Tab-separated table of N, CA and C in Angstrom:
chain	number	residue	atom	x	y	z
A	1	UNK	N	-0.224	-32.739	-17.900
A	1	UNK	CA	0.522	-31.752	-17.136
A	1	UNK	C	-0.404	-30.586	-16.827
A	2	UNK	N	-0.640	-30.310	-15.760
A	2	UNK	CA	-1.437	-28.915	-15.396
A	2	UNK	C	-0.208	-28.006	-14.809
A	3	UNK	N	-0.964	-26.639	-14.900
A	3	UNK	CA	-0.111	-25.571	-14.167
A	3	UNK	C	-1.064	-24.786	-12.939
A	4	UNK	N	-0.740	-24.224	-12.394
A	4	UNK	CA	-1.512	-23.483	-11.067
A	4	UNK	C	-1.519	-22.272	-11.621
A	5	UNK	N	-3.082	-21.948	-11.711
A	5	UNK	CA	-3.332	-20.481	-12.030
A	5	UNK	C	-4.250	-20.094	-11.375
A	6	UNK	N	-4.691	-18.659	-11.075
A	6	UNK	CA	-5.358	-18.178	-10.237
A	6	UNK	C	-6.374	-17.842	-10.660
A	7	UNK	N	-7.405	-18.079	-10.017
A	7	UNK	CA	-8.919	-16.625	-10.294
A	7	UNK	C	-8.706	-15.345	-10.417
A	8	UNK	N	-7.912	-14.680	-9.526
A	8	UNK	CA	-7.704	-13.242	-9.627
A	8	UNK	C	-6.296	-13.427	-10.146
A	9	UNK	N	-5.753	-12.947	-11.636
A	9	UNK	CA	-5.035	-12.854	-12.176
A	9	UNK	C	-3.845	-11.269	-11.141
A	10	UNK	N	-4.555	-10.805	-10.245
A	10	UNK	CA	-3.801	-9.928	-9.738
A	10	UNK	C	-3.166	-9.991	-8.214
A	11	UNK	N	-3.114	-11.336	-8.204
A	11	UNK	CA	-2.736	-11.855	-6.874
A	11	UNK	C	-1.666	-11.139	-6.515
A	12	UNK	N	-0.779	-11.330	-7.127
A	12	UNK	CA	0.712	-10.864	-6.839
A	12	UNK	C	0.205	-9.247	-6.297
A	13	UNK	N	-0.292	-8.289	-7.042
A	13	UNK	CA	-0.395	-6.866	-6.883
A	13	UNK	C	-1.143	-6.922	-5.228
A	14	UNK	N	-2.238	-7.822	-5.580
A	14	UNK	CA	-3.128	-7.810	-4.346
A	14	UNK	C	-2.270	-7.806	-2.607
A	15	UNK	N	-1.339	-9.074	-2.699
A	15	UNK	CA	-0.432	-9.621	-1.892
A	15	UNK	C	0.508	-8.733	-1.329
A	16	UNK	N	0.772	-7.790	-2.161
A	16	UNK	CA	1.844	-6.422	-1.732
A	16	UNK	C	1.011	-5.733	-1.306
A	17	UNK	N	-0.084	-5.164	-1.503
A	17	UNK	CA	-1.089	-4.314	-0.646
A	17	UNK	C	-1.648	-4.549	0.587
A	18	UNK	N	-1.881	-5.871	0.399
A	18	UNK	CA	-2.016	-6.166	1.829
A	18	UNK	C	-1.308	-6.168	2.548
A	19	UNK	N	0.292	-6.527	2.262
A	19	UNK	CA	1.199	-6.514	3.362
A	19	UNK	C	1.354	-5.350	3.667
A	20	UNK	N	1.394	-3.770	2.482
A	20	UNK	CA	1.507	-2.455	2.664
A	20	UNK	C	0.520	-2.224	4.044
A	21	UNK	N	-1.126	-2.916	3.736
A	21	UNK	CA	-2.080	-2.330	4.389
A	21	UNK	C	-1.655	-2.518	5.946
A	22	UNK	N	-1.315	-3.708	6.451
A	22	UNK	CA	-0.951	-4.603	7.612
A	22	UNK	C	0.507	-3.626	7.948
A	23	UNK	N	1.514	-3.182	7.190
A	23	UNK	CA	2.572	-2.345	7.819
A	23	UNK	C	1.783	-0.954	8.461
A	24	UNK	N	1.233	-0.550	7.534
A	24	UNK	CA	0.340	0.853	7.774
A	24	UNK	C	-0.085	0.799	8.876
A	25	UNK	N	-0.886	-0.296	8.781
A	25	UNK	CA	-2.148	-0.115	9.861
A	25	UNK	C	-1.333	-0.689	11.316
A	26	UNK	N	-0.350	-1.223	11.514
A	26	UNK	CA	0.568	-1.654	12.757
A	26	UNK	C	1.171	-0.554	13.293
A	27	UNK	N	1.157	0.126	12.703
A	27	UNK	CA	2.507	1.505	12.748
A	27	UNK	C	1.599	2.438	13.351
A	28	UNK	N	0.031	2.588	12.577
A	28	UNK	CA	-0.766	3.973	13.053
A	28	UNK	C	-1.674	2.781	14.896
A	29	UNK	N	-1.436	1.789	14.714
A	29	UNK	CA	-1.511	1.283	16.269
A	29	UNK	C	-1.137	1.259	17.209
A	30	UNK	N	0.558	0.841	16.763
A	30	UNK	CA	1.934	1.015	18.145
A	30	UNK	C	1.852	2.711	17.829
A	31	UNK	N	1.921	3.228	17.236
A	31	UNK	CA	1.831	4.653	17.476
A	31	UNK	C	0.862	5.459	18.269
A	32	UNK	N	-0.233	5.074	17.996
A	32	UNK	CA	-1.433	5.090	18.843
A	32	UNK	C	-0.764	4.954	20.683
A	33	UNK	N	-0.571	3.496	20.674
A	33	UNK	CA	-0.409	3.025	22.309
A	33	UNK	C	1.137	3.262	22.500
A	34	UNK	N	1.844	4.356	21.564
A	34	UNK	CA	3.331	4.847	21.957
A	34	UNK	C	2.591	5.822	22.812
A	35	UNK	N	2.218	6.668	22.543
A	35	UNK	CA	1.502	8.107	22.479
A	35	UNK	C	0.790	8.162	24.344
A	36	UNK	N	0.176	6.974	24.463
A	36	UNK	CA	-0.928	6.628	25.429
A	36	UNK	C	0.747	6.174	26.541
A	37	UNK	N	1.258	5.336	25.888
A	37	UNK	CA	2.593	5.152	27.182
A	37	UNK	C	3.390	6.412	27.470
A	38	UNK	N	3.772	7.400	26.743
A	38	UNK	CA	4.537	8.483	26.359
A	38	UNK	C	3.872	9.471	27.417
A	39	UNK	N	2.623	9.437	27.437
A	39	UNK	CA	2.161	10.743	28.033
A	39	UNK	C	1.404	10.001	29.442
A	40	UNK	N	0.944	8.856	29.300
A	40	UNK	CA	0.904	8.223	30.556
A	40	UNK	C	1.963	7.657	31.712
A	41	UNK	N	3.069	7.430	30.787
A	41	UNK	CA	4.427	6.949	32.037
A	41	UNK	C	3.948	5.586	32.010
A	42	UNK	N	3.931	4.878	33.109
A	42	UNK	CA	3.432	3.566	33.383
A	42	UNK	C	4.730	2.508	32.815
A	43	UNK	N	6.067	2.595	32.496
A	43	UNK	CA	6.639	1.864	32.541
A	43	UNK	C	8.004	2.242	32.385
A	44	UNK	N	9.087	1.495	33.062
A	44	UNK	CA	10.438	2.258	33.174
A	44	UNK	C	11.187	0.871	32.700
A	45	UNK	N	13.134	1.549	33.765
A	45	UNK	CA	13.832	0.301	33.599
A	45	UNK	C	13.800	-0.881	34.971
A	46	UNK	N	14.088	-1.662	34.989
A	46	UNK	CA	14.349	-2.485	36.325
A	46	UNK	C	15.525	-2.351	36.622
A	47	UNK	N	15.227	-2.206	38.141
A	47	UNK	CA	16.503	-2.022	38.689
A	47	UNK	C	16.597	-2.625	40.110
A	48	UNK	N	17.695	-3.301	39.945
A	48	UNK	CA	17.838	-4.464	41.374
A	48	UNK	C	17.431	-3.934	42.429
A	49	UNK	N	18.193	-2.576	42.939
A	49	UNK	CA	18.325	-2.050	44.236
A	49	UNK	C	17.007	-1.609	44.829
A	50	UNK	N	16.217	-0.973	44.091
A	50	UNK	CA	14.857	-0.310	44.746
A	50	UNK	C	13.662	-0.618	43.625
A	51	UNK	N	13.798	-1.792	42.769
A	51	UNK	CA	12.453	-2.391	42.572
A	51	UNK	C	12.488	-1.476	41.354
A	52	UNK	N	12.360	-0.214	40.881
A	52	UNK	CA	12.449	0.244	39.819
A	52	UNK	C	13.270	1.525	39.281
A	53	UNK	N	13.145	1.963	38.260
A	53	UNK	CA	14.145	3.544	38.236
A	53	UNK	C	12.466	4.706	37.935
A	54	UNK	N	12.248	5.561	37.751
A	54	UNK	CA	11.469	6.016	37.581
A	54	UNK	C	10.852	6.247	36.099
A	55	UNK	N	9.410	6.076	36.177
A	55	UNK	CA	8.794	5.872	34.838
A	55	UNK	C	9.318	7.607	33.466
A	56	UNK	N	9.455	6.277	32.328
A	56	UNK	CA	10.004	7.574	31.619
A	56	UNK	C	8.978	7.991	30.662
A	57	UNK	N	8.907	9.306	30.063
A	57	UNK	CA	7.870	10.044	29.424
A	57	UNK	C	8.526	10.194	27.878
A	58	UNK	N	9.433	9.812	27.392
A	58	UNK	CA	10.647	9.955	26.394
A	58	UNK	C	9.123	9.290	25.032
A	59	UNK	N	9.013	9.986	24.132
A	59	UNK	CA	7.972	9.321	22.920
A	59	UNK	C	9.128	8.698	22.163
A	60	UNK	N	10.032	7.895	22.014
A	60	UNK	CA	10.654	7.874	21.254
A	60	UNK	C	10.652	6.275	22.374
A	61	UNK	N	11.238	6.658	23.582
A	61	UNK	CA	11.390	5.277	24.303
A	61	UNK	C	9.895	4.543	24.773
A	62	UNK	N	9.211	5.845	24.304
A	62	UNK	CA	7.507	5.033	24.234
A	62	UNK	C	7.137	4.074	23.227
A	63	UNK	N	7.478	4.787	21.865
A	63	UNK	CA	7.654	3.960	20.908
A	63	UNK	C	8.222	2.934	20.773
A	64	UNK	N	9.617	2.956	20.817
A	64	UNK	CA	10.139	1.495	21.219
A	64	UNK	C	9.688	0.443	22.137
A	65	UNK	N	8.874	0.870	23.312
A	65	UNK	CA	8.342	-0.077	23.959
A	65	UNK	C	7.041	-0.254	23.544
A	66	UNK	N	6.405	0.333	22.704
A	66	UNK	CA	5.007	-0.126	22.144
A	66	UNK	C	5.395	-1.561	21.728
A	67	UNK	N	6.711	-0.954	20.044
A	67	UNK	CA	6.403	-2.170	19.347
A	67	UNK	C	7.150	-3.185	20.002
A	68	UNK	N	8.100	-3.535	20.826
A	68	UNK	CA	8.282	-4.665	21.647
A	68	UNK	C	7.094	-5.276	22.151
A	69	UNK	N	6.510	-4.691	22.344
A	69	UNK	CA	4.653	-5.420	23.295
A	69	UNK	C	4.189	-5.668	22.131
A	70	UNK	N	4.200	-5.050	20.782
A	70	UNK	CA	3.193	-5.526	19.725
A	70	UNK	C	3.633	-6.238	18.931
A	71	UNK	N	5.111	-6.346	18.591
A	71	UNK	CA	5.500	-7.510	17.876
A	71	UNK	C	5.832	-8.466	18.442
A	72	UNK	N	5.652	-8.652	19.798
A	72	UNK	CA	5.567	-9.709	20.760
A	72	UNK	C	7.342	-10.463	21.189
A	73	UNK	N	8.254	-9.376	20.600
A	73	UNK	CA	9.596	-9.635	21.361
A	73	UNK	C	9.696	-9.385	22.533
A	74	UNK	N	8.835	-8.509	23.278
A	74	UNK	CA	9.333	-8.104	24.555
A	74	UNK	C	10.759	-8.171	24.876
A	75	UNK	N	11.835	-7.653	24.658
A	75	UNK	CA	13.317	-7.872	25.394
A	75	UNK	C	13.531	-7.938	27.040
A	76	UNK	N	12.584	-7.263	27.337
A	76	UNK	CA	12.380	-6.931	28.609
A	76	UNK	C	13.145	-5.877	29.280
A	77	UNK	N	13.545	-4.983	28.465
A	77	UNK	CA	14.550	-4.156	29.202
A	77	UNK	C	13.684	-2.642	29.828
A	78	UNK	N	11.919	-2.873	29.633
A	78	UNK	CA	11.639	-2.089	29.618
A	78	UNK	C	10.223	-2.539	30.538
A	79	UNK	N	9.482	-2.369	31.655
A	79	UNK	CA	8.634	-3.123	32.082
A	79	UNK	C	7.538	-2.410	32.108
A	80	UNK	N	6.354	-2.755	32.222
A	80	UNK	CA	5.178	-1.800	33.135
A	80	UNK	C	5.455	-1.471	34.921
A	81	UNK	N	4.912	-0.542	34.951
A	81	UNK	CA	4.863	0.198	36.370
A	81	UNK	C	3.530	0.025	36.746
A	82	UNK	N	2.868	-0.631	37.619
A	82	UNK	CA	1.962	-0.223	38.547
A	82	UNK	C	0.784	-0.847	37.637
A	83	UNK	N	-0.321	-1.376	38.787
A	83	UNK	CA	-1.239	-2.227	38.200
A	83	UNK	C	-1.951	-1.416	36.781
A	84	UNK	N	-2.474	-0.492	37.313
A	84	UNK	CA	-2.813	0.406	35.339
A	84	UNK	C	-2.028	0.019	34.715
A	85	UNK	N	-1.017	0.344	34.537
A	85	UNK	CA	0.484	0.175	33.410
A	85	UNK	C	0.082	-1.764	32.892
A	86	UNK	N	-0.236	-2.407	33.853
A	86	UNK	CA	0.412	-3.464	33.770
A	86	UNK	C	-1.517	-4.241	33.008
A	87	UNK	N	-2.845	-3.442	33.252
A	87	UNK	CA	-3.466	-3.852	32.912
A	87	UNK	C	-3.405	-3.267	31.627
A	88	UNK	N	-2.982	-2.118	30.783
A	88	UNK	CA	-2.404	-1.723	29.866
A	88	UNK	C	-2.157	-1.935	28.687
A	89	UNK	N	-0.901	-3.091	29.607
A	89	UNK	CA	0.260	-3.154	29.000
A	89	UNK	C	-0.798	-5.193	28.082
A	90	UNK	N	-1.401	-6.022	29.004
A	90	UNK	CA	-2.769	-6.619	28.695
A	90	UNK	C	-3.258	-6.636	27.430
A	91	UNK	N	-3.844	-5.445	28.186
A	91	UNK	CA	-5.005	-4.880	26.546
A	91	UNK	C	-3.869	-4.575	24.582
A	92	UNK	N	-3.044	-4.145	25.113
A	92	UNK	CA	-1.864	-3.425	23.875
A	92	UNK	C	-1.678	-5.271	23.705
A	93	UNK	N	-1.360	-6.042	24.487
A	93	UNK	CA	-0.928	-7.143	23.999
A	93	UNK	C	-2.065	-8.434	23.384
A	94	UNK	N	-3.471	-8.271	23.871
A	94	UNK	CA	-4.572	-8.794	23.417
A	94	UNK	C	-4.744	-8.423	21.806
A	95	UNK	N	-4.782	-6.922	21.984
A	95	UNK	CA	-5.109	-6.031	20.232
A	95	UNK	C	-4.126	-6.818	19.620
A	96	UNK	N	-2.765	-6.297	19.913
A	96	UNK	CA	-1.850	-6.937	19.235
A	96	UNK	C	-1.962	-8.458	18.540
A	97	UNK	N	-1.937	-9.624	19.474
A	97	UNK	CA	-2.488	-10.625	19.179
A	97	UNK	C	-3.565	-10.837	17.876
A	98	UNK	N	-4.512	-10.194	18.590
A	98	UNK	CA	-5.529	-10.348	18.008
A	98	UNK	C	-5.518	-9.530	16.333
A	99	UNK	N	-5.105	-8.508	16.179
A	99	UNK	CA	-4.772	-8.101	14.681
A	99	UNK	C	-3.855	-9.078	13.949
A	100	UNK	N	-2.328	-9.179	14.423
A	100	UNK	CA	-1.882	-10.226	13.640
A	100	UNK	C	-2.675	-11.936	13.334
A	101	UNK	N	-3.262	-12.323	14.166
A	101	UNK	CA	-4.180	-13.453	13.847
A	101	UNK	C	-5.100	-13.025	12.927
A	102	UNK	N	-5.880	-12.083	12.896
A	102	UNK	CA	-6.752	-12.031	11.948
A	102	UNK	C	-6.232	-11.412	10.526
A	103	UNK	N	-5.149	-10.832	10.489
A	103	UNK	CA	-4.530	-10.519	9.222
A	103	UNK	C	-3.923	-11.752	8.462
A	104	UNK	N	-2.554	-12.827	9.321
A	104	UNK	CA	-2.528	-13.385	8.575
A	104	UNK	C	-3.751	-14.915	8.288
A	105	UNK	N	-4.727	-14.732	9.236
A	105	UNK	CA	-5.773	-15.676	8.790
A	105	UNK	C	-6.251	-15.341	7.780
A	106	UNK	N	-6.627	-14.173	7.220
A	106	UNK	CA	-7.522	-13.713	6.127
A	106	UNK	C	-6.846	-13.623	4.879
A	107	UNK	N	-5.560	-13.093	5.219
A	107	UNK	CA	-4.143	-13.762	3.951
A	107	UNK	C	-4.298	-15.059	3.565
A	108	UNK	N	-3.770	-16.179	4.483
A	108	UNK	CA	-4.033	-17.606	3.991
A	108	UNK	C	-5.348	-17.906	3.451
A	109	UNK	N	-6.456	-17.656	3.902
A	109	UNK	CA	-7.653	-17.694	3.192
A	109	UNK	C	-7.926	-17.432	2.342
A	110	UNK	N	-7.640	-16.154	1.769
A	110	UNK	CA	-7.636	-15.326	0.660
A	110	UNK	C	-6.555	-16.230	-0.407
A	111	UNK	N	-5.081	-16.343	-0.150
A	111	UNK	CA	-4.324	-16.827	-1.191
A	111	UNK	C	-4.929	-18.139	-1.540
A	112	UNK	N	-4.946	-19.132	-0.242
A	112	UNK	CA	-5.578	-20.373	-0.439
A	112	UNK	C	-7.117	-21.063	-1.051
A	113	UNK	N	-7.816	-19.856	-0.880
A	113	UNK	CA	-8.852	-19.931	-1.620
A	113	UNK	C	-9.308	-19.480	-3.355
A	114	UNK	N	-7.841	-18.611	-3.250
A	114	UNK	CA	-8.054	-18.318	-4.694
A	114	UNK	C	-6.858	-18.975	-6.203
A	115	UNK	N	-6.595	-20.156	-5.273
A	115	UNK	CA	-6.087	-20.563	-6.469
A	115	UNK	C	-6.526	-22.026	-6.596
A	116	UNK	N	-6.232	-22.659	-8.036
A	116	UNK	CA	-7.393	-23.722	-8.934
A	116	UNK	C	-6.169	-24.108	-9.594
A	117	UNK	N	-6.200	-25.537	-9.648
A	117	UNK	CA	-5.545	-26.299	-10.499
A	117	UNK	C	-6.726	-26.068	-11.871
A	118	UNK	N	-5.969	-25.847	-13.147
A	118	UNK	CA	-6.745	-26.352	-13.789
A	118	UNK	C	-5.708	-26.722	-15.586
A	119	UNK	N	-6.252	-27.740	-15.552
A	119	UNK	CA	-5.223	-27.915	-17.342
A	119	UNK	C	-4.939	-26.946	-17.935
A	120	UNK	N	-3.797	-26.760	-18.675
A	120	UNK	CA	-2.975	-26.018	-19.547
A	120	UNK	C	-3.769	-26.214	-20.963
A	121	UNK	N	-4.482	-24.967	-21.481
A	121	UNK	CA	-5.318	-25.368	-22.214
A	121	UNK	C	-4.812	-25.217	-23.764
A	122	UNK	N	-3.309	-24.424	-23.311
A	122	UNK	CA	-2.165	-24.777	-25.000
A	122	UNK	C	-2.348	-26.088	-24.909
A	123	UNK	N	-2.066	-27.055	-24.160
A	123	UNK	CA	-2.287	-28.932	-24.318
A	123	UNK	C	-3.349	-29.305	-24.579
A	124	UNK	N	-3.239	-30.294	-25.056
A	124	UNK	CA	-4.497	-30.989	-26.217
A	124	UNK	C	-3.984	-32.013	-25.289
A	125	UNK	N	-5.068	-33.160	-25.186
A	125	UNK	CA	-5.057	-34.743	-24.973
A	125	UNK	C	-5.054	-35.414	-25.947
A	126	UNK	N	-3.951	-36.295	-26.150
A	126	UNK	CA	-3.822	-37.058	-27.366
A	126	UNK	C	-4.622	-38.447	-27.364
């Protein structure tokens, strides 16, 4: 009978920090590109009649439309305006991408690499 034990006996502690680090560091990002939509405009509501309503400056409805682009729900209730906005809106969604891939790649790597079957060494072989 073996049991699964780890190299770094502090996995568990480790595993919460990282997820802490990855909340942190998402938050000071969409905050970042709230800030950049907020004071740039570049995206409103849609609206049937004349193609759009006018771009809003609201940091709060900036924010909310960051993390829709960065946690990759988009609802769509909120669009880019105008080719800037929309090359933008691109780049916020590339970073995006691209941080969550490399966070949870380096997670699985990290957990998956650090654990070892190895015998239960209270057991003796008879």
């Amino acid at each position: 009978m073996t049991e699964l034990e780890f190299k770094n006996e502090q996995i568990g502690r480790n595993f919460v920090l990282a997820i802490a680090l990855y909340v942190v560091y998402t938050a000071l990002l969409t905050t970042q590109f709230a800030f950049a939509w907020g004071f740039g405009g570049g995206f409103g509501l849609p609206n049937s009649k004349n193609g759009f309503y006018p771009a809003t400056a609201d940091l709060v409805e900036a924010l909310y439309f960051s993390t829709t682009v960065f946690t990759t729900v988009g609802f769509g209730d909120y669009v880019p305006i105008g080719r800037a906005a929309k090359l933008y809106f691109c780049f916020e969604s590339m970073v995006a991408a691209t941080h969550n891939a490399a966070f949870f790649s380096i997670l699985l790597i990290r957990l998956t690499s650090s654990s070892k079957v190895r015998p239960d060494p209270r057991r003796r072989r008879k």
